[in-house]
Amino acid sequence: MLKNFAITLLLFAGQLHAQQISFVPVGKLTSELDRVTSVAFSSDGMLMVAGDRKGNLQLWDLDQLSPMGRTEVSDDIIHLEFLRENKEIVAIDASGNLNFFFANNLSKSRSSEIPDDPILVTVDPEKQFLSYLNKDGLLKVFSLKANMQQASVDISNRIKKPIYLGYDRFGQQLAVMGEDGTTLTCNPTIQNVIREVKLRSDEFANSSSVMHSGASNKGSDLFVTGVQEVFIPKGGMQGGQPERRNSIMAYDWDSSNEIKRIRVNNRVDQIVLGPGPTHIAYYTDKRYVITLVDLDKGAESSEVTLEEFPETISISGDDAYLAAGDKNGTIHLFELQRNSAPQIKITKPTLNRNYGESMVQQANLELEGVLSDGAKIKNISINGQKAEILPNGKFNAEVGLVPGKNKIRVVAEDYQSNTVFKDIYVTRNPEIEVPTDVAREHHDGQKRVALVIGNASYEGAGALVNTVNDAKVMEATLKELGFEVTSILDGSYEDMKRAVYSFGDAIRDVDVSVFFYAGHGLEIEGVNYLVPVDAEINSPLDVKLKTVPLTGVLRTIEYANEDGLNMIILDACRNNPFPTGKRGGAGLAKSTPPGGTLIAYSTAPGSVASDGEGDNGLYTGELVKQMKQPQRIEDVFMRTRNSVEEISNGEQQPWEEARLKGIFYLKIN
């Protein structure tokens, strides 16, 4: 018998290459709300606030499904947002009033006003700026911190009937879309339009495309639109009415090129991108149904029916919930559950929700399970090895374990070649003998992906000595450790941004990801920025517009690879040669890592690091030595830190922030 197991509950289940999501009813939350116009979640999915057309607000605790507070404002609520790490809520009404409330009870904290009536409102990913479009066609940016207008762009003659306003992942571009598909991408901080494109279906001759909705989210490099194409078929009018075909179209944010087109059954009157970057939820205001669309499969995947017409939908930032507010003031709350049919149930060992509370000592794990519909299953495999299926749908196999956290994937295939899978995790005590051959094969089969960037030849500052060498030695080390590596040397802004987008696509469902950056890094008002070689920086504003915010990288990883090990390594704290004024600090600031992520800095927050006197910087040179040793990932960075402090006589002190979900090894012997 195996004892002292630490094994997590199902973290991910569904069809291979595409999660299967289903709506699981949590409850109907009723209050004195009228027609619901806006719903927002706290970033941790613990709180939800809703507002209606009469200015009423209601706050709920989602853990207890209990109301926490109620208040009202003077007009129709058009946008709600949690601010200040979920400590505050801002409610924007149709008259332009900004009402701020404490997020624990909805008591008033402060108030402000924007000088005109907004029709579309959005908040940037950092939640520092509120951007809105008013009735006169002016696109304005309001600083939530300074409580004043920051910029304005006149687009009154360029957009008709605007339906969508939203930021890109990095918070540096703002898109406005009109009903006819005209889309402007703006840089509101410097008050100009970057580009104008016309989005349309044009699938049929003599047709006209009408956009009804648009959406993006913080983890995706695309935005999506609900399109209705109206056309007269070759046979002429039928019943006196033109035909209409409905689609969801996905576009690349950066180029506005069409990525995918999905035919749907109904007009898309409101759309949200999520859960994650590969699903879309939408409704039409003439039916009681909310439909989920799988972008990977290009098809509608599941739906849920309400008792009343929906008025607004929202998905929580942690992708756990979908809320639908209806025309009667009820909030329908659903859990977004990742599941599949047939169900794969693990019967041995007993599953545990907690990570690492005890350890497995043995090198091999006896795994048993059962399929809910075993008679229809053709094959079942566990980590790539075929398992025996018994007549009652049960299966069993022996799984080799490596030191640290192990992912075990159970894959079932039916006779139509459809596949479903289930991932579980188990942690093995690191103080053990060399792994077995089976465990070695499992370890070598891990999927590992890395993006390495080294910038040295800066156009607006002196060249750095060793950053390109650091990138090259890191690339070689990672390849030796089994990583697929993309390397960018002396990257421009566009090079770096495209590389981060591609990195997000590449690390979906991987075991280990690494983002390494060596070059200049800057901190402005607590936000870290990575500096491309072509950045012309003369002010703090230039930093925000011409560099890559680290928060964009963090959001990429948070959506793409929460269950594996993610490492962000920043050897980016050289002396600052750029004029950033009083708002720029020395070195980098602390950043909160997403779940499953470690952020490593070459020196402590607010300090600078040495570029090195040899072939490599001091930090990277010591780090690659430790990465080649068979030890826990925490020990890799601890021993690097100790070595750097000793060599520098305490002048350089590396730093890490981590929220890991298990014990990991880069090398096991």
Coordinates of C-alpha atoms in Angstrom, one line a residue, residues 177-434:
M177 CA -15.7 49.9 -33.2
G178 CA -18.8 51.2 -35.0
E179 CA -21.8 49.3 -36.1
D180 CA -20.6 49.3 -39.7
G181 CA -17.3 47.6 -38.7
T182 CA -15.2 50.8 -38.8
T183 CA -12.5 50.3 -36.1
L184 CA -10.1 52.9 -34.9
T185 CA -7.0 51.9 -32.8
C186 CA -5.9 54.9 -30.8
N187 CA -3.1 55.8 -28.5
P188 CA -5.1 58.1 -26.3
T189 CA -2.2 59.2 -24.1
I190 CA -0.6 61.0 -27.0
Q191 CA -4.0 61.8 -28.5
N192 CA -3.8 60.3 -31.9
V193 CA -5.3 57.5 -34.1
I194 CA -2.8 54.7 -34.9
R195 CA -4.8 53.0 -37.7
E196 CA -8.3 52.7 -39.1
V197 CA -9.7 49.4 -40.6
K198 CA -13.0 48.2 -41.8
L199 CA -14.1 44.9 -40.3
R200 CA -16.7 43.1 -42.3
S201 CA -17.8 39.6 -43.3
D202 CA -18.2 40.0 -47.1
E203 CA -18.9 36.3 -47.3
F204 CA -21.7 36.8 -49.8
A205 CA -22.1 39.1 -52.8
N206 CA -24.3 42.2 -52.3
S207 CA -24.3 41.8 -48.6
S208 CA -24.0 44.2 -45.8
S209 CA -22.2 43.5 -42.5
V210 CA -23.6 44.9 -39.2
M211 CA -21.6 44.6 -36.0
H212 CA -23.8 44.2 -32.9
S213 CA -21.1 43.6 -30.2
G214 CA -17.4 43.3 -29.5
A215 CA -15.2 42.0 -26.7
S216 CA -11.6 41.4 -25.6
N217 CA -10.0 40.3 -22.4
K218 CA -6.7 40.7 -20.5
G219 CA -5.3 37.3 -21.5
S220 CA -5.8 37.4 -25.3
D221 CA -4.1 38.9 -28.3
L222 CA -7.4 39.1 -30.2
F223 CA -10.8 40.7 -30.0
V224 CA -14.0 39.3 -31.2
T225 CA -17.2 40.7 -32.8
G226 CA -20.7 39.6 -33.3
V227 CA -21.6 40.1 -36.9
Q228 CA -24.9 39.8 -38.8
E229 CA -24.6 39.7 -42.6
V230 CA -27.6 40.8 -44.5
F231 CA -27.9 39.8 -48.1
I232 CA -30.3 39.1 -50.9
P233 CA -29.8 35.6 -52.3
K234 CA -29.7 34.8 -56.0
G235 CA -33.3 33.7 -56.0
G236 CA -34.5 37.1 -54.8
M237 CA -36.3 38.1 -51.7
Q238 CA -38.0 35.4 -49.7
G239 CA -41.2 36.5 -48.0
G240 CA -40.3 40.1 -48.5
Q241 CA -37.3 39.9 -46.2
P242 CA -33.6 39.7 -46.8
E243 CA -31.7 36.7 -45.4
R244 CA -29.5 37.1 -42.4
R245 CA -26.5 35.0 -41.3
N246 CA -24.9 35.4 -37.9
S247 CA -21.2 34.9 -37.2
I248 CA -18.6 35.5 -34.5
M249 CA -15.3 36.8 -36.0
A250 CA -12.0 36.9 -34.2
Y251 CA -9.3 39.4 -35.2
D252 CA -5.7 39.8 -34.3
W253 CA -5.4 42.9 -32.1
D254 CA -2.2 44.1 -33.5
S255 CA -2.9 43.8 -37.3
S256 CA -6.7 43.6 -37.3
N257 CA -6.4 40.6 -39.6
E258 CA -9.2 38.0 -39.4
I259 CA -8.1 34.9 -37.5
K260 CA -11.3 32.8 -37.4
R261 CA -14.9 33.0 -38.4
I262 CA -17.6 30.9 -36.7
R263 CA -21.2 30.5 -37.9
V264 CA -23.6 30.8 -34.9
N265 CA -27.4 30.2 -34.7
N266 CA -28.5 33.6 -33.4
R267 CA -27.6 37.2 -33.6
V268 CA -24.9 38.1 -31.1
D269 CA -26.3 41.1 -29.1
Q270 CA -23.7 40.9 -26.3
I271 CA -20.5 39.0 -26.2
V272 CA -17.7 38.3 -23.6
L273 CA -14.4 36.7 -24.3
G274 CA -13.8 33.9 -21.8
P275 CA -13.3 31.7 -19.9
G276 CA -9.7 32.1 -20.9
P277 CA -8.6 33.2 -24.4
T278 CA -10.3 30.3 -26.3
H279 CA -14.0 30.6 -25.4
I280 CA -16.7 33.1 -26.0
A281 CA -20.1 33.5 -24.3
Y282 CA -22.9 35.4 -26.0
Y283 CA -26.7 35.9 -26.0
T284 CA -29.3 37.4 -28.3
D285 CA -31.9 39.7 -26.7
K286 CA -34.8 37.7 -28.3
R287 CA -34.1 34.4 -26.6
Y288 CA -33.6 33.1 -23.1
V289 CA -30.4 31.3 -24.0
I290 CA -26.7 32.0 -23.3
T291 CA -24.4 30.1 -25.6
L292 CA -20.7 29.2 -25.2
V293 CA -18.5 29.0 -28.3
D294 CA -15.2 27.1 -28.5
L295 CA -12.8 29.1 -30.6
D296 CA -10.4 26.1 -31.1
K297 CA -13.2 23.9 -32.4
G298 CA -14.9 26.8 -34.3
A299 CA -18.4 25.8 -33.0
E300 CA -21.0 26.3 -30.3
S301 CA -20.2 23.9 -27.5
S302 CA -22.8 24.3 -24.8
E303 CA -25.7 26.6 -23.6
V304 CA -27.9 27.4 -20.7
T305 CA -31.5 28.7 -20.6
L306 CA -32.8 31.5 -18.3
E307 CA -36.3 32.2 -17.2
E308 CA -36.2 35.7 -18.6
F309 CA -34.4 37.6 -21.4
P310 CA -30.8 38.3 -20.4
E311 CA -29.7 42.0 -20.3
T312 CA -26.0 41.7 -19.5
I313 CA -23.4 38.9 -18.9
S314 CA -20.0 38.9 -17.3
I315 CA -17.3 36.4 -16.5
S316 CA -15.2 36.5 -13.4
G317 CA -11.5 37.3 -13.7
D318 CA -10.5 33.9 -12.4
D319 CA -12.9 32.3 -15.0
A320 CA -14.8 30.5 -12.2
Y321 CA -18.2 32.1 -12.7
L322 CA -20.5 33.5 -15.4
A323 CA -23.2 35.9 -14.2
A324 CA -26.3 36.9 -16.3
G325 CA -28.5 39.8 -15.2
D326 CA -32.0 39.7 -16.6
K327 CA -34.7 42.2 -17.4
N328 CA -36.5 41.5 -14.1
G329 CA -33.4 42.3 -11.9
T330 CA -32.4 38.7 -11.1
I331 CA -28.7 37.6 -11.3
H332 CA -28.3 34.1 -12.6
L333 CA -24.9 32.7 -11.4
F334 CA -23.2 29.7 -13.0
E335 CA -20.0 27.9 -12.3
L336 CA -17.9 27.4 -15.5
Q337 CA -17.0 23.8 -15.0
R338 CA -14.4 22.1 -17.1
N339 CA -15.6 18.6 -17.8
S340 CA -16.2 16.0 -20.4
A341 CA -18.2 12.9 -21.3
P342 CA -17.5 10.2 -20.5
Q343 CA -16.3 11.2 -17.0
I344 CA -12.9 9.9 -15.9
K345 CA -13.0 9.2 -12.1
I346 CA -9.8 8.4 -10.1
T347 CA -10.6 5.9 -7.4
K348 CA -7.0 5.2 -6.1
P349 CA -5.3 7.1 -4.5
T350 CA -7.9 9.3 -2.8
L351 CA -7.9 12.8 -4.3
N352 CA -6.9 15.8 -2.2
R353 CA -7.5 19.4 -3.1
N354 CA -4.3 20.7 -1.4
Y355 CA -0.9 21.0 -3.0
G356 CA 2.0 19.4 -1.2
E357 CA 0.6 18.8 2.3
S358 CA 2.3 15.4 2.3
M359 CA 4.7 13.5 0.1
V360 CA 4.8 10.3 -1.9
Q361 CA 7.9 8.3 -1.0
Q362 CA 7.7 5.6 -3.7
A363 CA 9.1 5.9 -7.2
N364 CA 6.0 4.3 -8.7
L365 CA 2.3 5.1 -8.2
E366 CA -0.5 2.5 -8.5
L367 CA -3.3 4.4 -10.2
E368 CA -6.9 3.1 -10.5
G369 CA -9.9 4.7 -12.1
V370 CA -13.3 4.1 -13.8
L371 CA -15.0 5.4 -16.9
S372 CA -18.6 6.4 -16.7
D373 CA -19.3 4.8 -20.1
G374 CA -16.4 2.3 -20.5
A375 CA -18.1 0.2 -23.1
K376 CA -17.8 2.9 -25.7
I377 CA -14.1 3.6 -25.1
K378 CA -11.6 2.1 -27.5
N379 CA -8.3 3.0 -25.8
I380 CA -7.1 4.6 -22.6
S381 CA -3.6 5.8 -21.9
I382 CA -1.9 7.2 -18.9
N383 CA 1.1 9.5 -19.6
G384 CA 1.2 8.0 -23.1
Q385 CA 1.3 4.4 -21.9
K386 CA -1.7 2.2 -22.8
A387 CA -3.8 0.9 -19.9
E388 CA -6.0 -2.1 -19.7
I389 CA -9.8 -1.5 -19.7
L390 CA -11.8 -4.0 -17.7
P391 CA -15.3 -5.0 -18.7
N392 CA -16.8 -2.8 -15.9
G393 CA -15.1 0.3 -17.3
K394 CA -12.3 0.2 -14.7
F395 CA -8.7 0.7 -15.5
N396 CA -5.4 0.6 -13.7
A397 CA -1.7 1.3 -14.4
E398 CA 1.6 1.9 -12.6
V399 CA 2.9 5.4 -13.1
G400 CA 6.6 6.3 -12.6
L401 CA 7.2 9.5 -10.6
V402 CA 10.0 12.0 -10.7
P403 CA 11.1 14.1 -7.7
G404 CA 8.7 17.0 -7.2
K405 CA 5.4 17.7 -8.8
N406 CA 4.2 15.2 -11.4
K407 CA 1.4 15.7 -13.9
I408 CA -0.5 12.5 -14.7
R409 CA -2.7 12.7 -17.8
V410 CA -5.4 10.1 -18.4
V411 CA -6.6 10.1 -22.0
A412 CA -9.7 8.1 -23.3
E413 CA -10.5 7.6 -27.0
D414 CA -13.8 6.4 -28.3
Y415 CA -14.4 4.5 -31.6
Q416 CA -15.0 7.8 -33.5
S417 CA -11.5 9.0 -32.5
N418 CA -12.9 11.6 -30.1
T419 CA -10.6 12.0 -27.1
V420 CA -11.2 13.2 -23.5
F421 CA -8.6 13.7 -20.8
K422 CA -8.2 14.3 -17.1
D423 CA -5.1 15.7 -15.4
I424 CA -4.2 15.1 -11.8
Y425 CA -1.0 16.0 -9.9
V426 CA 1.1 14.2 -7.3
T427 CA 4.2 15.4 -5.4
R428 CA 7.1 13.0 -4.7
N429 CA 9.5 13.5 -1.8
P430 CA 12.7 15.0 -3.2
E431 CA 14.9 13.1 -0.7
I432 CA 14.9 9.9 -2.7
E433 CA 17.0 7.7 -4.9
V434 CA 17.6 8.2 -8.7

